Amino acid sequence: MQTSRGVMSGLTTTPMTQSSTAIAEIKNYILAKGLQPGDALPTESQLCADLGVSRSSVREAVRTLVALDIVEVRHGHGMFVGKVSMRPMVESLVFRGLLNPGDDHRGLRDIVEVRITLDNALADPVTRAWKNRHDTDLDTIVDEIEELASKRELFTEQDRRFHMRLLEPLDNHLFLHLTEAFWAVHTLTVPLLDAPGSEDMISSAKAHRAMLQAARAGDAQAYRQAITQHYAPLLAALT
């Protein structure tokens, strides 16, 4: 490992503590070695020797990186590159959505509005990717959503699978990760609201069908109209 003049630490001109130096250098090591999630990292002792910092500083750095899902500690096995997921962002956004419960669910409205904006922005690439494309799994998911809605049963897992499957063919997988993150926030904060009514569930189920049909027709305008239908009951509950 190099000193704190590495890639990550070079982005700041503020004085660095030993732990912040260790954080930067562990990131640098992962990048320089081209490591992937699940790959092993040096031992705590080796990190202390390579970085020239104390064991307590390395431990503090590792705790921070674990919280960010960049490092994973497997007791008895060592340290590994973490999943580097969006879990920390999800947890922060969920907590934000739970703050100030008397604000008429402003935090949840913000999250829903971001989801709507992202879904609308992806209308063109989604309809291009799915035009004349058939997928029996996606058909099954929509069938399950409609069946559950008719029974007034929640279809949370089917909703997640539907949105994730629609984005899988896109070249930019960051869209998929962002959508999944915001979906998770949405799902965790929705219990703040009253249970959806039968009409709302039926309307949402129909919107999923309309989104799929519009995607296969390559009709971005119809896809956006279905998105509006999809979120209308939730937005109404938040106003």
Tab-separated table of C-alpha atoms in Angstrom:
chain	number	residue	atom	x	y	z
A	1	MET	CA	0.000	0.000	0.000
A	2	GLN	CA	1.014	3.570	-0.595
A	3	THR	CA	0.885	6.517	1.751
A	4	SER	CA	-2.088	8.877	2.139
A	5	ARG	CA	-1.214	10.486	-1.213
A	6	GLY	CA	-3.190	7.642	-2.856
A	7	VAL	CA	-6.154	7.924	-5.169
A	8	MET	CA	-8.900	8.426	-2.617
A	9	SER	CA	-7.020	10.561	-0.130
A	10	GLY	CA	-5.855	12.850	-2.911
A	11	LEU	CA	-9.409	14.101	-3.282
A	12	THR	CA	-9.238	16.113	-0.069
A	13	THR	CA	-6.944	18.788	1.261
A	14	THR	CA	-8.148	18.550	4.856
A	15	PRO	CA	-5.784	17.088	7.473
A	16	MET	CA	-6.219	13.330	7.838
A	17	THR	CA	-6.295	11.376	11.073
A	18	GLN	CA	-4.739	7.934	11.261
A	19	SER	CA	-8.144	6.276	10.900
A	20	SER	CA	-9.128	8.405	7.893
A	21	THR	CA	-5.740	7.607	6.321
A	22	ALA	CA	-6.420	3.912	6.904
A	23	ILE	CA	-9.885	4.216	5.348
A	24	ALA	CA	-8.461	5.893	2.243
A	25	GLU	CA	-5.634	3.398	1.869
A	26	ILE	CA	-7.845	0.340	2.251
A	27	LYS	CA	-10.023	1.755	-0.537
A	28	ASN	CA	-6.902	2.426	-2.585
A	29	TYR	CA	-5.748	-1.156	-2.053
A	30	ILE	CA	-9.081	-2.581	-3.262
A	31	LEU	CA	-8.988	-0.386	-6.372
A	32	ALA	CA	-5.305	-0.900	-7.161
A	33	LYS	CA	-5.579	-4.695	-6.842
A	34	GLY	CA	-8.806	-4.812	-8.827
A	35	LEU	CA	-10.503	-6.749	-6.042
A	36	GLN	CA	-14.137	-7.779	-6.283
A	37	PRO	CA	-16.789	-8.446	-3.613
A	38	GLY	CA	-15.796	-11.510	-1.612
A	39	ASP	CA	-12.040	-11.210	-2.272
A	40	ALA	CA	-9.769	-11.419	0.761
A	41	LEU	CA	-8.065	-8.379	2.296
A	42	PRO	CA	-4.797	-8.236	4.281
A	43	THR	CA	-4.940	-9.105	7.953
A	44	GLU	CA	-5.276	-6.431	10.597
A	45	SER	CA	-1.605	-6.839	11.544
A	46	GLN	CA	-0.510	-6.533	7.925
A	47	LEU	CA	-2.576	-3.370	7.480
A	48	CYS	CA	-0.968	-1.827	10.567
A	49	ALA	CA	2.504	-2.601	9.231
A	50	ASP	CA	1.793	-1.429	5.683
A	51	LEU	CA	0.057	1.795	6.698
A	52	GLY	CA	2.251	2.648	9.662
A	53	VAL	CA	-0.756	3.298	11.878
A	54	SER	CA	-1.945	1.870	15.155
A	55	ARG	CA	-4.148	-1.179	15.537
A	56	SER	CA	-6.916	0.985	17.003
A	57	SER	CA	-6.848	3.208	13.914
A	58	VAL	CA	-7.165	0.206	11.602
A	59	ARG	CA	-10.018	-1.175	13.673
A	60	GLU	CA	-11.830	2.156	13.561
A	61	ALA	CA	-11.308	2.334	9.802
A	62	VAL	CA	-12.615	-1.193	9.329
A	63	ARG	CA	-15.707	-0.442	11.424
A	64	THR	CA	-16.448	2.539	9.191
A	65	LEU	CA	-15.927	0.541	6.002
A	66	VAL	CA	-18.118	-2.283	7.304
A	67	ALA	CA	-20.893	0.239	7.934
A	68	LEU	CA	-20.492	1.407	4.325
A	69	ASP	CA	-20.634	-2.223	3.081
A	70	ILE	CA	-17.167	-1.832	1.552
A	71	VAL	CA	-15.535	-4.330	3.916
A	72	GLU	CA	-16.973	-7.512	5.394
A	73	VAL	CA	-15.543	-9.127	8.522
A	74	ARG	CA	-16.034	-12.867	8.845
A	75	HIS	CA	-15.077	-13.820	12.366
A	76	GLY	CA	-12.511	-16.591	12.349
A	77	HIS	CA	-11.830	-16.120	8.634
A	78	GLY	CA	-10.626	-12.546	8.160
A	79	MET	CA	-11.628	-9.483	6.186
A	80	PHE	CA	-13.048	-9.414	2.690
A	81	VAL	CA	-14.307	-6.899	0.170
A	82	GLY	CA	-17.961	-6.251	0.976
A	83	LYS	CA	-20.898	-6.277	-1.404
A	84	VAL	CA	-20.498	-2.507	-1.882
A	85	SER	CA	-24.277	-2.316	-2.051
A	86	MET	CA	-26.600	0.627	-1.581
A	87	ARG	CA	-27.711	-0.690	1.810
A	88	PRO	CA	-26.184	2.237	3.753
A	89	MET	CA	-28.042	4.704	1.532
A	90	VAL	CA	-31.268	2.733	1.977
A	91	GLU	CA	-30.913	2.716	5.748
A	92	SER	CA	-30.247	6.455	5.815
A	93	LEU	CA	-33.222	7.199	3.583
A	94	VAL	CA	-35.504	4.938	5.616
A	95	PHE	CA	-34.448	6.722	8.791
A	96	ARG	CA	-35.037	10.056	7.086
A	97	GLY	CA	-38.500	8.887	6.073
A	98	LEU	CA	-39.258	7.973	9.677
A	99	LEU	CA	-38.121	11.317	11.107
A	100	ASN	CA	-40.662	13.952	12.044
A	101	PRO	CA	-43.762	11.748	11.766
A	102	GLY	CA	-45.937	14.831	12.068
A	103	ASP	CA	-44.781	16.279	8.743
A	104	ASP	CA	-47.532	14.555	6.711
A	105	HIS	CA	-45.061	11.935	5.434
A	106	ARG	CA	-42.954	14.469	3.570
A	107	GLY	CA	-39.947	12.124	3.600
A	108	LEU	CA	-41.941	9.320	1.996
A	109	ARG	CA	-43.410	11.695	-0.589
A	110	ASP	CA	-39.889	12.747	-1.540
A	111	ILE	CA	-38.889	9.115	-2.047
A	112	VAL	CA	-41.962	8.352	-4.156
A	113	GLU	CA	-41.353	11.433	-6.303
A	114	VAL	CA	-37.771	10.296	-6.940
A	115	ARG	CA	-39.031	6.844	-7.958
A	116	ILE	CA	-41.534	8.407	-10.367
A	117	THR	CA	-38.862	10.652	-11.871
A	118	LEU	CA	-36.484	7.714	-12.353
A	119	ASP	CA	-39.177	5.477	-13.873
A	120	ASN	CA	-40.212	8.205	-16.310
A	121	ALA	CA	-36.607	8.907	-17.265
A	122	LEU	CA	-36.140	5.222	-18.088
A	123	ALA	CA	-39.261	4.972	-20.254
A	124	ASP	CA	-37.357	5.285	-23.537
A	125	PRO	CA	-34.599	2.725	-22.824
A	126	VAL	CA	-37.075	0.296	-21.251
A	127	THR	CA	-39.485	0.405	-24.194
A	128	ARG	CA	-36.587	0.013	-26.630
A	129	ALA	CA	-35.242	-2.987	-24.722
A	130	TRP	CA	-38.616	-4.706	-24.389
A	131	LYS	CA	-40.157	-4.000	-27.796
A	132	ASN	CA	-41.472	-7.314	-29.150
A	133	ARG	CA	-39.606	-9.083	-26.341
A	134	HIS	CA	-41.316	-11.986	-24.570
A	135	ASP	CA	-40.558	-13.251	-21.113
A	136	THR	CA	-42.734	-15.905	-19.481
A	137	ASP	CA	-41.383	-15.056	-16.016
A	138	LEU	CA	-42.551	-11.456	-16.332
A	139	ASP	CA	-45.941	-12.606	-17.591
A	140	THR	CA	-46.232	-14.882	-14.566
A	141	ILE	CA	-45.338	-12.030	-12.202
A	142	VAL	CA	-48.071	-9.800	-13.636
A	143	ASP	CA	-50.573	-12.663	-13.432
A	144	GLU	CA	-49.658	-13.146	-9.765
A	145	ILE	CA	-50.057	-9.424	-9.072
A	146	GLU	CA	-53.532	-9.379	-10.608
A	147	GLU	CA	-54.591	-12.521	-8.756
A	148	LEU	CA	-53.374	-11.211	-5.387
A	149	ALA	CA	-54.989	-7.823	-5.957
A	150	SER	CA	-58.313	-9.510	-6.724
A	151	LYS	CA	-58.053	-11.228	-3.324
A	152	ARG	CA	-57.079	-7.934	-1.653
A	153	GLU	CA	-53.704	-9.420	-0.755
A	154	LEU	CA	-50.473	-7.448	-0.904
A	155	PHE	CA	-48.078	-8.221	-3.754
A	156	THR	CA	-44.912	-6.608	-2.389
A	157	GLU	CA	-42.447	-9.270	-3.553
A	158	GLN	CA	-44.061	-9.535	-6.979
A	159	ASP	CA	-43.843	-5.754	-7.343
A	160	ARG	CA	-40.111	-5.843	-6.621
A	161	ARG	CA	-39.522	-8.660	-9.103
A	162	PHE	CA	-41.547	-6.847	-11.760
A	163	HIS	CA	-39.565	-3.620	-11.575
A	164	MET	CA	-36.205	-5.359	-11.322
A	165	ARG	CA	-36.969	-7.622	-14.297
A	166	LEU	CA	-37.978	-4.679	-16.485
A	167	LEU	CA	-34.572	-3.064	-15.958
A	168	GLU	CA	-32.374	-6.149	-16.306
A	169	PRO	CA	-31.929	-5.850	-20.109
A	170	LEU	CA	-30.608	-2.276	-19.846
A	171	ASP	CA	-26.870	-1.780	-20.358
A	172	ASN	CA	-26.489	0.531	-17.347
A	173	HIS	CA	-27.004	-1.642	-14.269
A	174	LEU	CA	-26.769	1.360	-11.963
A	175	PHE	CA	-30.392	2.055	-12.908
A	176	LEU	CA	-31.274	-1.371	-11.563
A	177	HIS	CA	-29.403	-0.810	-8.306
A	178	LEU	CA	-30.913	2.639	-7.770
A	179	THR	CA	-34.417	1.393	-8.450
A	180	GLU	CA	-33.949	-1.516	-6.061
A	181	ALA	CA	-32.628	0.820	-3.385
A	182	PHE	CA	-35.550	3.224	-3.686
A	183	TRP	CA	-37.967	0.310	-3.852
A	184	ALA	CA	-36.543	-0.988	-0.566
A	185	VAL	CA	-36.919	2.436	1.064
A	186	HIS	CA	-40.461	2.694	-0.218
A	187	THR	CA	-41.377	-0.764	1.079
A	188	LEU	CA	-39.922	-0.157	4.520
A	189	THR	CA	-41.674	3.186	4.984
A	190	VAL	CA	-45.079	2.361	3.474
A	191	PRO	CA	-46.242	0.718	6.746
A	192	LEU	CA	-46.528	4.294	8.024
A	193	LEU	CA	-49.655	4.530	5.876
A	194	ASP	CA	-53.020	2.852	6.155
A	195	ALA	CA	-53.467	-0.426	4.267
A	196	PRO	CA	-54.333	0.167	0.600
A	197	GLY	CA	-57.978	-0.171	-0.376
A	198	SER	CA	-59.286	-2.786	-2.805
A	199	GLU	CA	-59.730	-0.259	-5.606
A	200	ASP	CA	-56.193	1.024	-5.163
A	201	MET	CA	-54.772	-2.499	-5.339
A	202	ILE	CA	-56.759	-3.293	-8.471
A	203	SER	CA	-55.659	-0.013	-10.066
A	204	SER	CA	-52.008	-0.734	-9.264
A	205	ALA	CA	-52.292	-4.250	-10.671
A	206	LYS	CA	-53.779	-2.896	-13.911
A	207	ALA	CA	-50.942	-0.377	-14.105
A	208	HIS	CA	-48.363	-3.172	-13.998
A	209	ARG	CA	-50.114	-4.886	-16.894
A	210	ALA	CA	-50.275	-1.582	-18.801
A	211	MET	CA	-46.568	-0.930	-18.224
A	212	LEU	CA	-45.666	-4.343	-19.596
A	213	GLN	CA	-47.930	-3.978	-22.626
A	214	ALA	CA	-46.559	-0.504	-23.390
A	215	ALA	CA	-42.979	-1.745	-23.032
A	216	ARG	CA	-43.573	-4.590	-25.471
A	217	ALA	CA	-45.272	-2.219	-27.885
A	218	GLY	CA	-42.270	0.089	-27.711
A	219	ASP	CA	-44.632	2.907	-26.695
A	220	ALA	CA	-42.804	5.222	-24.285
A	221	GLN	CA	-45.756	7.612	-23.978
A	222	ALA	CA	-48.135	4.808	-22.967
A	223	TYR	CA	-45.467	3.520	-20.581
A	224	ARG	CA	-45.300	6.905	-18.839
A	225	GLN	CA	-49.099	7.021	-18.614
A	226	ALA	CA	-49.040	3.615	-16.926
A	227	ILE	CA	-46.397	4.896	-14.485
A	228	THR	CA	-48.747	7.740	-13.541
A	229	GLN	CA	-51.525	5.204	-12.965
A	230	HIS	CA	-49.161	3.025	-10.934
A	231	TYR	CA	-48.275	5.742	-8.438
A	232	ALA	CA	-51.569	7.656	-8.335
A	233	PRO	CA	-53.079	5.745	-5.354
A	234	LEU	CA	-49.904	6.105	-3.311
A	235	LEU	CA	-49.579	9.821	-4.028
A	236	ALA	CA	-53.236	10.283	-3.104
A	237	ALA	CA	-52.606	8.564	0.237
A	238	LEU	CA	-49.685	10.905	0.928
A	239	THR	CA	-51.549	14.172	0.322
